[in-house]
Coordinates of C-alpha atoms in Angstrom, one line a residue:
Chain Y
M29 CA 113.4 -18.1 69.3
S30 CA 112.5 -21.0 67.1
K31 CA 115.3 -22.7 65.2
R32 CA 114.0 -21.4 62.0
D33 CA 114.1 -17.9 63.3
D34 CA 117.6 -18.3 64.5
D35 CA 118.7 -19.4 61.1
I36 CA 116.9 -16.6 59.3
L37 CA 118.4 -14.0 61.5
L38 CA 122.0 -15.3 61.2
E39 CA 121.6 -16.0 57.6
G40 CA 120.3 -12.5 57.1
I41 CA 123.1 -10.9 58.9
R42 CA 125.6 -13.0 57.1
K43 CA 124.3 -12.1 53.7
R44 CA 124.2 -8.5 54.6
L45 CA 127.8 -8.3 55.6
E46 CA 129.7 -11.0 53.8
N47 CA 131.0 -8.6 51.2
Y48 CA 131.0 -5.5 53.3
S49 CA 134.1 -3.4 52.9
E50 CA 135.6 -0.9 55.3
P51 CA 137.6 2.1 54.1
V52 CA 141.3 1.4 54.4
P53 CA 143.9 4.1 55.2
D54 CA 146.8 4.6 52.8
R55 CA 149.4 4.1 55.5
V56 CA 148.7 0.4 55.6
W57 CA 149.7 -0.1 52.0
H58 CA 152.7 2.2 52.3
S59 CA 153.9 0.2 55.2
L60 CA 153.4 -3.0 53.3
E61 CA 155.1 -1.7 50.2
K62 CA 158.1 -0.8 52.2
E63 CA 158.3 -4.2 53.8
L64 CA 157.8 -6.1 50.5
S65 CA 160.6 -4.3 48.6
P66 CA 163.4 -4.8 47.8
R67 CA 161.6 -7.1 45.4
R68 CA 162.9 -10.5 45.4
V69 CA 164.7 -11.0 42.2
P70 CA 162.5 -13.1 39.9
F71 CA 164.0 -16.1 38.4
R72 CA 164.7 -14.6 35.1
R73 CA 166.7 -11.8 36.6
S74 CA 168.5 -14.3 38.7
L75 CA 169.5 -16.1 35.6
R76 CA 171.0 -12.9 34.3
R77 CA 172.8 -12.3 37.5
W78 CA 174.1 -15.9 37.4
A79 CA 175.4 -15.4 33.9
A80 CA 177.3 -12.3 35.1
V81 CA 178.6 -14.2 38.1
A82 CA 179.7 -17.0 35.9
A83 CA 181.6 -14.6 33.6
A84 CA 183.2 -13.0 36.6
F85 CA 184.1 -16.4 38.0
A86 CA 185.7 -17.4 34.8
G87 CA 187.7 -14.2 34.9
V88 CA 188.8 -15.0 38.4
I89 CA 189.9 -18.4 37.3
A90 CA 191.8 -16.9 34.4
L91 CA 193.5 -14.4 36.8
G92 CA 194.3 -17.3 39.2
W93 CA 195.9 -19.2 36.3
W94 CA 198.0 -16.2 35.4
L95 CA 199.0 -15.6 39.0
S96 CA 200.0 -19.2 39.5
A97 CA 202.0 -19.1 36.3
T98 CA 203.8 -16.1 37.6
F99 CA 204.5 -17.3 41.0
T100 CA 205.6 -20.7 39.9
G101 CA 208.4 -18.8 38.3
R102 CA 209.4 -17.4 41.6
V103 CA 209.7 -20.7 43.1
S104 CA 211.7 -22.4 40.5
P105 CA 215.5 -21.8 40.1
S106 CA 215.6 -18.3 38.9
L107 CA 217.6 -16.3 36.5
M108 CA 218.4 -13.9 39.1
A109 CA 220.5 -16.4 40.9
G110 CA 222.6 -16.6 37.8
A111 CA 221.9 -20.2 37.0
D112 CA 222.1 -20.8 33.3
A113 CA 220.5 -24.2 33.4
P114 CA 216.8 -23.4 33.6
P115 CA 216.4 -21.4 30.5
V116 CA 218.4 -23.9 28.5
Q117 CA 216.5 -26.8 29.9
S118 CA 213.2 -25.3 29.3
A119 CA 214.3 -24.4 25.8
A120 CA 215.4 -27.9 25.3
V121 CA 212.0 -29.3 26.1
H122 CA 210.4 -26.5 24.3
E123 CA 207.4 -27.5 22.2
R124 CA 204.5 -25.5 21.1
S125 CA 202.3 -26.6 23.8
P126 CA 200.6 -24.6 26.5
L127 CA 202.3 -26.5 29.2
A128 CA 205.8 -25.8 27.9
A129 CA 204.9 -22.4 27.0
E130 CA 203.9 -21.8 30.6
A131 CA 207.2 -23.3 31.9
Q132 CA 209.0 -21.1 29.4
D133 CA 207.0 -18.1 30.5
A134 CA 207.7 -18.8 34.1
P135 CA 211.3 -17.7 34.4
Q136 CA 210.7 -14.9 32.0
G137 CA 207.6 -14.0 34.0
E138 CA 209.7 -13.9 37.1
A139 CA 212.3 -11.9 35.2
L140 CA 209.8 -9.4 34.2
L141 CA 208.7 -9.0 37.7
A142 CA 212.3 -8.4 38.6
E143 CA 212.5 -6.0 35.8
A144 CA 209.6 -4.1 37.0
G145 CA 211.6 -3.5 40.1
T146 CA 214.6 -2.2 38.2
A147 CA 214.8 1.5 37.6
P148 CA 213.3 2.5 34.3
A149 CA 216.5 4.5 33.7
A150 CA 218.5 1.4 33.7
R151 CA 216.2 -0.1 31.1
L152 CA 216.5 2.9 28.9
S153 CA 220.2 3.0 29.1
R154 CA 220.5 -0.4 27.6
K155 CA 218.8 0.5 24.5
H156 CA 220.2 -1.0 21.4
S157 CA 219.5 -0.2 17.9
S158 CA 217.1 -2.7 16.7
A159 CA 215.3 -4.0 13.7
P160 CA 211.8 -2.8 13.7
V161 CA 209.2 -4.9 15.3
A162 CA 207.5 -5.6 12.0
A163 CA 210.7 -7.1 10.6
A164 CA 211.0 -9.4 13.5
A165 CA 207.4 -10.3 13.1
K166 CA 208.0 -11.2 9.5
A167 CA 210.9 -13.3 10.5
V168 CA 208.7 -15.3 12.8
A169 CA 206.1 -15.8 10.1
A170 CA 208.6 -18.4 8.8
P171 CA 207.6 -22.0 9.4
L172 CA 207.8 -23.3 12.9
P173 CA 210.4 -26.0 12.7
Q174 CA 213.1 -23.5 11.8
E175 CA 212.3 -21.5 14.9
E176 CA 212.4 -24.6 17.0
A177 CA 215.7 -25.6 15.7
A178 CA 217.1 -22.1 16.1
L179 CA 215.8 -21.5 19.5
P180 CA 217.6 -23.9 21.8
E181 CA 220.9 -23.2 20.2
E182 CA 220.6 -19.4 20.1
E183 CA 219.0 -19.0 23.4
A184 CA 221.5 -21.4 25.1
G185 CA 224.3 -19.4 23.5
N186 CA 222.9 -16.1 24.6
T187 CA 222.1 -17.1 28.1
R188 CA 225.5 -18.3 28.8
Q189 CA 227.1 -15.2 27.5
E190 CA 225.0 -12.8 29.4
E191 CA 224.6 -12.0 33.0
P192 CA 221.2 -12.4 34.5
G193 CA 220.7 -8.7 34.6
D194 CA 221.4 -8.5 30.9
T195 CA 219.0 -11.3 30.1
V196 CA 216.3 -9.5 31.9
E197 CA 217.0 -6.4 30.0
S198 CA 217.1 -8.2 26.7
V199 CA 213.8 -9.8 27.3
S200 CA 212.1 -6.5 28.1
L201 CA 213.8 -4.8 25.2
V202 CA 212.7 -7.6 22.9
Q203 CA 209.2 -7.0 24.0
K204 CA 209.2 -3.3 23.7
R205 CA 211.6 -2.3 21.1
G206 CA 212.6 -5.4 19.3
G207 CA 216.2 -4.8 20.1
T208 CA 218.4 -7.6 21.3
R209 CA 222.0 -8.6 22.0
G210 CA 221.5 -12.0 20.5
G211 CA 221.0 -13.3 17.0
K212 CA 218.1 -12.3 14.9
A213 CA 216.7 -15.8 15.2
W214 CA 216.7 -15.6 18.9
R215 CA 215.1 -12.3 18.9
A216 CA 212.5 -13.6 16.6
A217 CA 211.9 -16.7 18.6
A218 CA 211.6 -14.6 21.8
M219 CA 209.1 -12.4 20.1
A220 CA 207.2 -15.4 19.1
E221 CA 207.1 -16.5 22.7
H222 CA 206.1 -13.1 24.1
R223 CA 204.1 -11.5 21.4
P224 CA 201.5 -14.2 20.9
K225 CA 198.4 -12.4 19.8
G226 CA 199.8 -10.7 16.8
Q227 CA 201.5 -13.8 15.5
K228 CA 198.9 -16.3 16.4
K229 CA 196.6 -16.1 13.5
W230 CA 193.5 -17.7 15.0
S231 CA 191.7 -16.8 18.1
M232 CA 188.5 -18.1 19.6
G233 CA 186.6 -16.5 22.4
V234 CA 183.5 -16.7 24.5
S235 CA 181.8 -13.7 25.8
Y236 CA 179.0 -12.2 27.8
L237 CA 177.5 -8.8 27.0
N238 CA 176.0 -6.5 29.5
T239 CA 173.7 -3.6 28.8
A240 CA 171.6 -1.5 31.2
S241 CA 167.9 -2.0 31.5
V242 CA 165.3 0.7 30.9
R243 CA 162.4 1.4 33.1
N244 CA 159.6 3.9 33.2
D245 CA 157.3 4.1 36.2
G246 CA 154.9 6.8 35.4
L247 CA 153.6 7.0 31.9
S248 CA 150.1 8.3 31.3
G249 CA 147.5 6.4 29.4
F250 CA 147.2 2.9 28.1
H251 CA 150.1 1.4 26.3
T252 CA 151.2 -1.7 24.7
L253 CA 154.5 -3.4 23.9
K254 CA 153.3 -4.5 20.5
E255 CA 151.9 -2.1 18.0
G256 CA 149.6 -3.5 15.4
Q257 CA 151.0 -1.6 12.5
G258 CA 152.1 1.9 12.0
N259 CA 154.9 4.1 12.9
I260 CA 157.3 3.5 15.7
Q261 CA 157.9 6.4 18.0
V262 CA 161.4 6.0 19.2
G263 CA 161.6 6.6 22.9
K264 CA 157.8 6.5 23.4
L265 CA 155.4 3.6 23.6
P266 CA 152.5 3.9 21.2
L267 CA 148.8 3.6 22.0
P268 CA 147.2 0.4 20.9
N269 CA 146.2 0.6 17.3
F270 CA 142.6 -0.6 17.3
S271 CA 142.1 -1.0 13.6
T272 CA 144.8 -3.5 13.1
A273 CA 145.4 -5.1 16.4
L274 CA 144.4 -8.6 17.0
P275 CA 140.6 -9.2 17.2
T276 CA 140.3 -11.0 20.5
E277 CA 141.6 -8.4 22.9
D278 CA 140.8 -5.3 20.9
K279 CA 137.3 -4.7 22.1
P280 CA 138.0 -5.0 25.8
M281 CA 140.7 -2.4 25.5
Q282 CA 138.3 -0.2 23.7
D283 CA 135.8 -0.8 26.4
A284 CA 138.3 -0.1 29.0
L285 CA 139.2 3.2 27.4
L286 CA 135.5 4.1 27.0
N287 CA 134.8 3.2 30.5
N288 CA 137.6 5.3 31.5
V289 CA 136.4 8.5 30.0
G290 CA 135.9 11.1 32.6
Q291 CA 137.8 9.2 35.2
A292 CA 141.3 9.4 36.5
P293 CA 143.7 8.8 33.7
P294 CA 145.1 5.3 33.3
E295 CA 148.7 4.8 34.2
T296 CA 151.4 2.6 32.7
R297 CA 154.6 1.3 34.0
Y298 CA 157.0 -0.7 31.9
E299 CA 160.5 -2.1 32.0
H300 CA 162.8 -3.3 29.4
K301 CA 164.9 -5.7 31.3
M302 CA 168.7 -6.1 31.0
P303 CA 169.3 -8.0 27.8
V304 CA 171.3 -11.3 28.2
S305 CA 173.8 -11.8 25.5
T306 CA 176.5 -14.4 25.1
G307 CA 178.4 -15.6 22.1
I308 CA 181.4 -17.2 20.6
S309 CA 183.8 -15.4 18.3
F310 CA 186.5 -16.3 15.9
R311 CA 189.3 -13.8 15.0
Y312 CA 191.8 -14.0 12.3
A313 CA 194.8 -11.7 12.5
F314 CA 196.3 -10.5 9.2
N315 CA 199.2 -9.1 11.0
E316 CA 199.9 -7.9 14.5
H317 CA 197.8 -4.9 14.1
F318 CA 194.8 -5.9 12.2
A319 CA 192.4 -8.7 12.7
I320 CA 188.9 -9.5 11.5
E321 CA 186.4 -11.1 13.9
T322 CA 183.1 -12.8 13.5
G323 CA 181.1 -15.2 15.5
L324 CA 177.7 -16.2 16.7
T325 CA 175.7 -14.4 19.4
Y326 CA 172.6 -15.2 21.3
T327 CA 170.6 -12.4 22.9
M328 CA 167.4 -12.5 25.0
L329 CA 165.3 -9.4 25.2
S330 CA 162.5 -9.2 27.6
S331 CA 160.1 -6.5 28.6
E332 CA 157.2 -6.0 30.9
L333 CA 154.4 -3.5 31.0
E334 CA 151.5 -2.8 33.3
S335 CA 148.6 -0.5 32.6
S336 CA 146.0 0.2 35.2
S337 CA 142.9 2.3 35.5
S338 CA 139.7 2.1 37.3
A339 CA 138.3 0.0 34.6
G340 CA 140.9 -2.7 34.7
V341 CA 144.5 -3.7 35.0
Y342 CA 146.5 -5.6 32.4
V343 CA 150.1 -6.7 32.2
E344 CA 152.1 -7.6 29.2
E345 CA 155.2 -9.6 28.9
Y346 CA 157.5 -10.1 26.0
K347 CA 160.5 -12.4 25.5
L348 CA 162.4 -12.5 22.3
H349 CA 165.4 -14.7 21.4
Y350 CA 167.8 -13.5 18.8
I351 CA 170.7 -15.3 17.1
G352 CA 173.1 -12.9 15.5
I353 CA 176.3 -12.7 13.5
P354 CA 178.7 -9.9 14.2
V355 CA 181.4 -8.9 11.8
K356 CA 184.1 -6.6 13.2
G357 CA 187.5 -5.3 12.4
N358 CA 190.0 -5.0 15.2
W359 CA 192.9 -2.6 15.2
I360 CA 195.4 -3.8 17.8
F361 CA 197.6 -0.9 18.8
L362 CA 199.3 -2.5 21.8
D363 CA 200.2 -6.1 22.1
T364 CA 202.5 -7.2 24.9
K365 CA 202.9 -10.3 26.9
F366 CA 200.3 -9.4 29.5
L367 CA 198.2 -6.8 27.9
S368 CA 196.6 -6.1 24.6
L369 CA 194.7 -3.0 23.6
Y370 CA 192.6 -2.7 20.5
L371 CA 189.8 -0.9 18.9
S372 CA 187.0 -2.7 17.3
A373 CA 184.3 -1.6 14.9
G374 CA 181.8 -3.4 12.8
F375 CA 178.2 -4.4 12.4
A376 CA 175.9 -7.2 13.4
L377 CA 172.9 -8.9 11.9
E378 CA 170.4 -10.5 14.2
K379 CA 167.3 -12.4 13.7
S380 CA 164.6 -13.3 16.2
V381 CA 164.3 -17.1 16.2
A382 CA 161.8 -17.5 19.0
G383 CA 159.6 -15.3 21.1
K384 CA 156.6 -15.2 23.3
Y385 CA 154.1 -12.5 23.9
E386 CA 151.5 -12.5 26.7
R387 CA 148.9 -10.1 27.8
V388 CA 146.9 -10.9 31.0
Y389 CA 144.1 -9.0 32.5
L390 CA 144.4 -9.0 36.2
S391 CA 141.0 -7.3 36.6
G392 CA 138.4 -5.9 34.4
D393 CA 136.9 -7.4 31.3
G394 CA 139.4 -8.7 28.9
D395 CA 140.4 -11.9 27.2
N396 CA 143.9 -12.8 27.9
A397 CA 146.2 -13.3 24.9
A398 CA 149.3 -15.2 24.4
W399 CA 151.1 -16.4 21.4
N400 CA 154.5 -17.3 20.1
E401 CA 156.0 -14.7 18.0
T402 CA 159.2 -14.1 16.2
V403 CA 160.0 -10.7 14.8
K404 CA 160.1 -11.1 11.1
P405 CA 162.6 -8.5 10.0
M406 CA 166.3 -8.6 10.6
Q407 CA 167.9 -6.4 13.2
W408 CA 170.9 -4.5 12.0
S409 CA 173.3 -2.8 14.4
L410 CA 176.5 -0.9 14.3
L411 CA 179.1 -1.7 16.9
G412 CA 182.2 0.0 18.2
S413 CA 184.3 -0.8 21.2
V414 CA 187.6 -0.5 22.9
G415 CA 189.2 -3.8 24.0
V416 CA 191.5 -4.5 26.9
Q417 CA 192.9 -8.0 27.1
F418 CA 194.9 -9.5 29.9
N419 CA 196.9 -12.4 28.9
A420 CA 197.1 -15.2 31.4
T421 CA 199.3 -17.2 29.2
E422 CA 200.4 -16.7 25.7
R423 CA 197.4 -18.5 24.4
F424 CA 194.8 -17.5 26.8
G425 CA 193.4 -14.2 28.0
I426 CA 190.5 -12.5 29.5
Y427 CA 189.2 -9.4 27.9
V428 CA 186.9 -6.5 28.6
E429 CA 185.3 -4.5 25.8
P430 CA 183.3 -1.5 26.7
G431 CA 181.5 -0.3 23.7
V432 CA 178.7 1.4 22.0
A433 CA 176.0 -0.1 19.8
H434 CA 173.4 1.4 17.6
Y435 CA 170.3 -0.6 16.6
F436 CA 168.4 0.3 13.6
D437 CA 164.7 0.3 13.7
D438 CA 163.5 -3.0 12.2
G439 CA 160.1 -1.7 11.4
S440 CA 158.3 -4.5 13.2
G441 CA 156.3 -2.4 15.6
V442 CA 157.7 -4.4 18.6
Q443 CA 158.8 -2.2 21.4
T444 CA 162.0 -3.5 23.0
I445 CA 164.9 -1.9 24.8
R446 CA 166.4 -1.4 21.3
T447 CA 163.6 0.8 20.1
E448 CA 163.5 2.7 23.4
K449 CA 167.2 3.3 23.4
P450 CA 168.7 2.6 20.0
T451 CA 172.1 3.8 21.0
N452 CA 173.5 2.4 24.1
F453 CA 176.6 1.5 25.9
N454 CA 177.5 -2.0 26.7
L455 CA 180.2 -4.0 28.4
Q456 CA 181.5 -7.3 27.0
L457 CA 183.5 -9.7 29.0
G458 CA 185.1 -12.7 27.5
L459 CA 187.9 -15.2 27.3
R460 CA 190.0 -15.6 24.3
W461 CA 192.3 -18.5 23.2
S462 CA 194.8 -18.1 20.4
Y463 CA 196.6 -20.5 18.2
Chain S
M10 CA 135.2 -4.9 38.8
P11 CA 135.7 -8.6 38.2
I12 CA 138.9 -10.0 39.4
N13 CA 140.7 -12.7 37.6
E14 CA 141.4 -14.7 40.8
Q15 CA 143.4 -17.4 39.2
E16 CA 145.8 -15.2 37.2
L17 CA 146.2 -12.9 40.2
S18 CA 147.1 -15.7 42.5
E19 CA 149.5 -17.1 40.0
R20 CA 151.3 -13.8 39.7
C21 CA 151.3 -13.2 43.5
R22 CA 152.9 -16.6 43.9
R23 CA 155.6 -15.4 41.6
Q24 CA 155.9 -12.3 43.9
D25 CA 154.9 -9.9 41.2
N26 CA 154.5 -6.6 43.0
G27 CA 152.0 -5.3 40.4
A28 CA 149.7 -8.3 41.1
R29 CA 150.1 -7.9 44.8
K30 CA 148.9 -4.3 44.6
V31 CA 145.9 -5.4 42.6
L32 CA 145.2 -8.1 45.2
Y33 CA 145.4 -5.6 48.0
E34 CA 143.3 -3.0 46.3
S35 CA 140.6 -5.6 45.5
Y36 CA 140.3 -7.2 48.9
A37 CA 141.8 -4.9 51.6
G38 CA 138.4 -3.3 52.4
Q39 CA 136.7 -6.6 52.9
M40 CA 139.6 -8.1 54.9
L41 CA 139.6 -5.0 57.2
A42 CA 135.9 -5.5 57.7
I43 CA 136.5 -9.1 58.9
C44 CA 139.1 -7.9 61.4
M45 CA 136.8 -5.2 62.6
R46 CA 134.1 -7.6 63.2
Y47 CA 136.4 -9.6 65.5
V48 CA 138.4 -7.1 67.3
A49 CA 136.0 -4.1 67.2
N50 CA 139.0 -1.7 67.3
R51 CA 139.9 0.2 64.2
E52 CA 143.6 0.6 65.0
V53 CA 144.1 -3.0 66.0
A54 CA 142.1 -4.1 62.9
E55 CA 144.4 -2.0 60.6
D56 CA 147.5 -3.6 62.2
L57 CA 146.0 -7.0 61.7
L58 CA 145.2 -6.1 58.1
H59 CA 148.8 -5.2 57.6
D60 CA 150.2 -8.3 59.2
G61 CA 147.6 -10.4 57.4
F62 CA 148.5 -9.2 54.0
L63 CA 152.2 -9.7 54.7
K64 CA 151.4 -13.3 55.6
I65 CA 149.2 -13.7 52.6
F66 CA 151.9 -12.3 50.2
T67 CA 154.5 -14.6 51.6
S68 CA 152.4 -17.7 51.8
F69 CA 151.1 -18.0 48.2
D70 CA 153.0 -21.2 47.7
K71 CA 150.5 -22.7 50.2
F72 CA 147.5 -21.6 48.2
T73 CA 145.8 -23.7 45.5
Y74 CA 143.2 -22.1 43.4
R75 CA 140.0 -24.1 43.7
G76 CA 137.5 -22.1 41.8
A77 CA 135.7 -18.8 42.2
G78 CA 135.8 -17.5 45.7
S79 CA 138.6 -19.7 46.9
L80 CA 141.1 -16.9 46.9
K81 CA 138.9 -14.7 49.1
A82 CA 138.1 -17.6 51.3
W83 CA 141.8 -18.4 51.9
M84 CA 142.6 -14.8 52.6
S85 CA 139.6 -14.5 55.0
R86 CA 140.8 -17.6 56.9
I87 CA 144.2 -16.0 57.4
M88 CA 142.6 -12.8 58.7
V89 CA 140.3 -14.7 61.0
N90 CA 143.1 -16.7 62.5
L91 CA 145.2 -13.6 63.1
S92 CA 142.2 -12.0 64.8
I93 CA 141.5 -14.9 67.0
E94 CA 145.2 -15.1 67.9
Y95 CA 145.1 -11.4 68.9
L96 CA 142.0 -11.9 71.0
R97 CA 143.4 -14.9 72.8
K98 CA 146.6 -13.0 73.5
N99 CA 144.6 -10.1 74.8
D100 CA 142.1 -12.1 76.7
A101 CA 141.6 -9.5 79.3
A102 CA 139.2 -10.3 82.1
G103 CA 138.2 -13.6 80.6
Q104 CA 136.2 -12.4 77.6
F105 CA 135.7 -16.0 76.7
V106 CA 133.5 -16.6 79.6
E107 CA 132.0 -19.9 80.5
L108 CA 128.3 -19.6 80.4
D109 CA 126.3 -22.6 81.5
E110 CA 122.8 -21.4 81.7
L111 CA 120.6 -20.0 79.1
P112 CA 119.3 -16.5 79.7
D113 CA 115.9 -16.0 81.3
T114 CA 114.4 -13.8 78.8
I115 CA 113.6 -15.0 75.3
P116 CA 114.2 -12.2 72.8
D117 CA 111.8 -11.3 70.1
A118 CA 112.6 -12.8 66.7
A119 CA 113.9 -10.5 64.1
T120 CA 112.9 -11.1 60.5
E121 CA 115.1 -11.2 57.5
E122 CA 113.3 -8.2 56.1
E123 CA 114.1 -6.2 59.1
V124 CA 117.7 -7.1 58.9
G125 CA 117.7 -6.0 55.3
H126 CA 116.6 -2.5 56.3
V127 CA 119.4 -1.9 58.7
P128 CA 122.3 -0.2 57.0
Q129 CA 125.5 -2.3 56.8
E130 CA 127.5 0.1 58.9
V131 CA 124.9 0.0 61.6
L132 CA 124.8 -3.7 61.6
M133 CA 128.6 -3.8 61.9
K134 CA 128.4 -1.4 64.8
F135 CA 125.9 -3.7 66.6
I136 CA 128.2 -6.7 66.1
E137 CA 131.3 -4.7 67.3
E138 CA 129.4 -3.6 70.4
L139 CA 128.7 -7.1 71.4
P140 CA 130.7 -8.3 74.4
A141 CA 134.0 -9.8 73.2
G142 CA 133.2 -13.4 74.0
Y143 CA 129.8 -13.3 72.4
R144 CA 131.1 -11.6 69.4
T145 CA 133.8 -14.1 68.6
V146 CA 131.5 -17.0 68.9
F147 CA 128.9 -15.2 66.8
N148 CA 131.4 -14.4 64.1
L149 CA 132.9 -17.9 63.9
Y150 CA 129.4 -19.5 63.8
T151 CA 127.8 -17.1 61.4
F152 CA 130.5 -16.1 59.0
E153 CA 133.0 -18.9 59.3
D154 CA 130.3 -21.6 59.6
K155 CA 132.1 -23.3 62.3
P156 CA 130.2 -25.9 64.5
H157 CA 130.2 -25.3 68.2
K158 CA 132.6 -28.2 68.8
E159 CA 135.2 -26.5 66.7
I160 CA 134.6 -23.1 68.2
A161 CA 134.9 -24.5 71.7
A162 CA 138.3 -26.1 70.7
M163 CA 139.5 -22.8 69.2
L164 CA 138.6 -20.7 72.2
G165 CA 139.3 -23.1 75.0
I166 CA 135.7 -23.2 76.2
N167 CA 133.2 -26.0 76.3
E168 CA 130.7 -26.6 73.6
K169 CA 127.7 -25.8 75.8
S170 CA 129.3 -22.5 76.6
S171 CA 129.8 -21.8 72.9
A172 CA 126.1 -22.5 72.3
S173 CA 124.9 -20.2 75.1
Q174 CA 127.2 -17.4 74.0
L175 CA 125.8 -17.6 70.5
F176 CA 122.3 -17.6 71.9
R177 CA 123.0 -14.5 73.8
A178 CA 124.7 -12.8 70.9
K179 CA 121.7 -13.4 68.8
A180 CA 119.4 -12.1 71.5
V181 CA 121.3 -8.9 71.8
L182 CA 121.4 -8.4 68.0
A183 CA 117.8 -9.2 67.5
K184 CA 116.8 -6.6 70.2
R185 CA 119.1 -3.9 68.7
I186 CA 117.7 -4.5 65.2
K187 CA 114.2 -4.3 66.5
D188 CA 114.9 -1.2 68.4
Y189 CA 116.6 0.4 65.4
M190 CA 113.6 -0.4 63.2
R191 CA 111.2 1.0 65.8
N192 CA 113.2 4.2 66.1
T193 CA 113.7 4.8 62.5
D194 CA 110.2 3.8 61.5
R195 CA 108.2 6.4 59.7

């Protein structure tokens, strides 16, 4: 063969077969799919997980702080030993500072632990008639310096008179019933020490909110995350609205639909990802039972959609950033040294301040689209929750608020987790400082 | 269906499973054909396809988009390398033989037109039925455009041997094509 013939033959064969395709059995993909999932968590989702981890970590730190405060009491000279000095000393150096408060707490903390060991019957038998809790609270509302002056005196006096056991009892009684053996001032002062949240007017908190994500893996037809205009169908994604949707990607979608006539129906999968929500809050307590709370929240909503057919495949992604202001009323129905329970109800107003929408055609004819978009209307929501707060110190606590939120349709045509599931359960974790 | 190679590769790099599926559905057939050409065994080829895609999906950080066709070229290279590796591991009875002499007979030339008349499946069969050594050299030279020097290095033979094997492969194919045309001629 001449060289030219060689080349022609090989070239001919190459051209013939370079795009040749063999039929592939399904099992290969199934096996691949199994090996590829569990999906590696994309960075976004990792961020969410990290936020949850950080909140949990903060909780652990708070818990550790509380535990160390408690166990420090165990190490220091204890009430149980009958020594009078420690309470007096700690009272003498008493100031309204966290450090001293902690020191103050320590012996009492230890005492409480001891009390926990005592039979409940013993506790009950020591019941004294007592001024109501509210009265004591009012007494404490008096300016601080008086309390300060009263405290060392009264407490010193009381401690010397009583046995350790009695002191233990008194402390617990003061907490639970407001009764005491000592003077009113002492009682009031003790209340101030051990009933911080009701008496401390101002609280500040940071929080992280967790809601479930929503996912649908088998929806028929083409869908979009952003409707041009028109009615929202709660719980369903609408078909693209050709008359009003943006010009650049309209026609390809129409083409895709037309090309698709008579073929297998297109399929859509979408997921509204777990929203990330954090915030700071400020709470003002009118009295020990009622408080009003407001603050600032940041929420990120993100959703993904994929529609595929024999004509083409496109994916859409949406990320929205909201800043919001919640306004809530809290009814605190239990407030003790270690635990607070409250009910919370209110509303929130949120506005999208930044957002990005993207549609990408992975195959098929279509112009990709991407633009920054904020949702114009405000998002209103109603909130309700139950709060459980564990107090590490009298000023600091960690709280958990499982709750319910209902989001009103903002009429924007944007499909998010809030349009899909307007009423949902959420869990808020946070830290709260009180002054 | 046109594939948006760049977008697809970007998403695959981010381990987007939807994009991976599109990639697979778009190219699996051609990748399987490549493996078949080398190993001539459907079961083995399907296993190589599976392993190849696994490797592709997990190595996207090593891929840079360089224009149309670069994605397919990169994927093909991975498949070819896996196939060659398989063949070398299973080098039963020295399929990569050393051939020093040229054959005695000089085969008839086959024209491009004739090649064009042979169905693709038949052409594939002819290639698959080549002896293993000839087939590998033929594939690397014809489809991967490798010079004999490189082929020799890849297969552990000498350059002259590579050239002779190619010559023989062409001879066999030319003959089969001619025979096919003669037998199916009206």
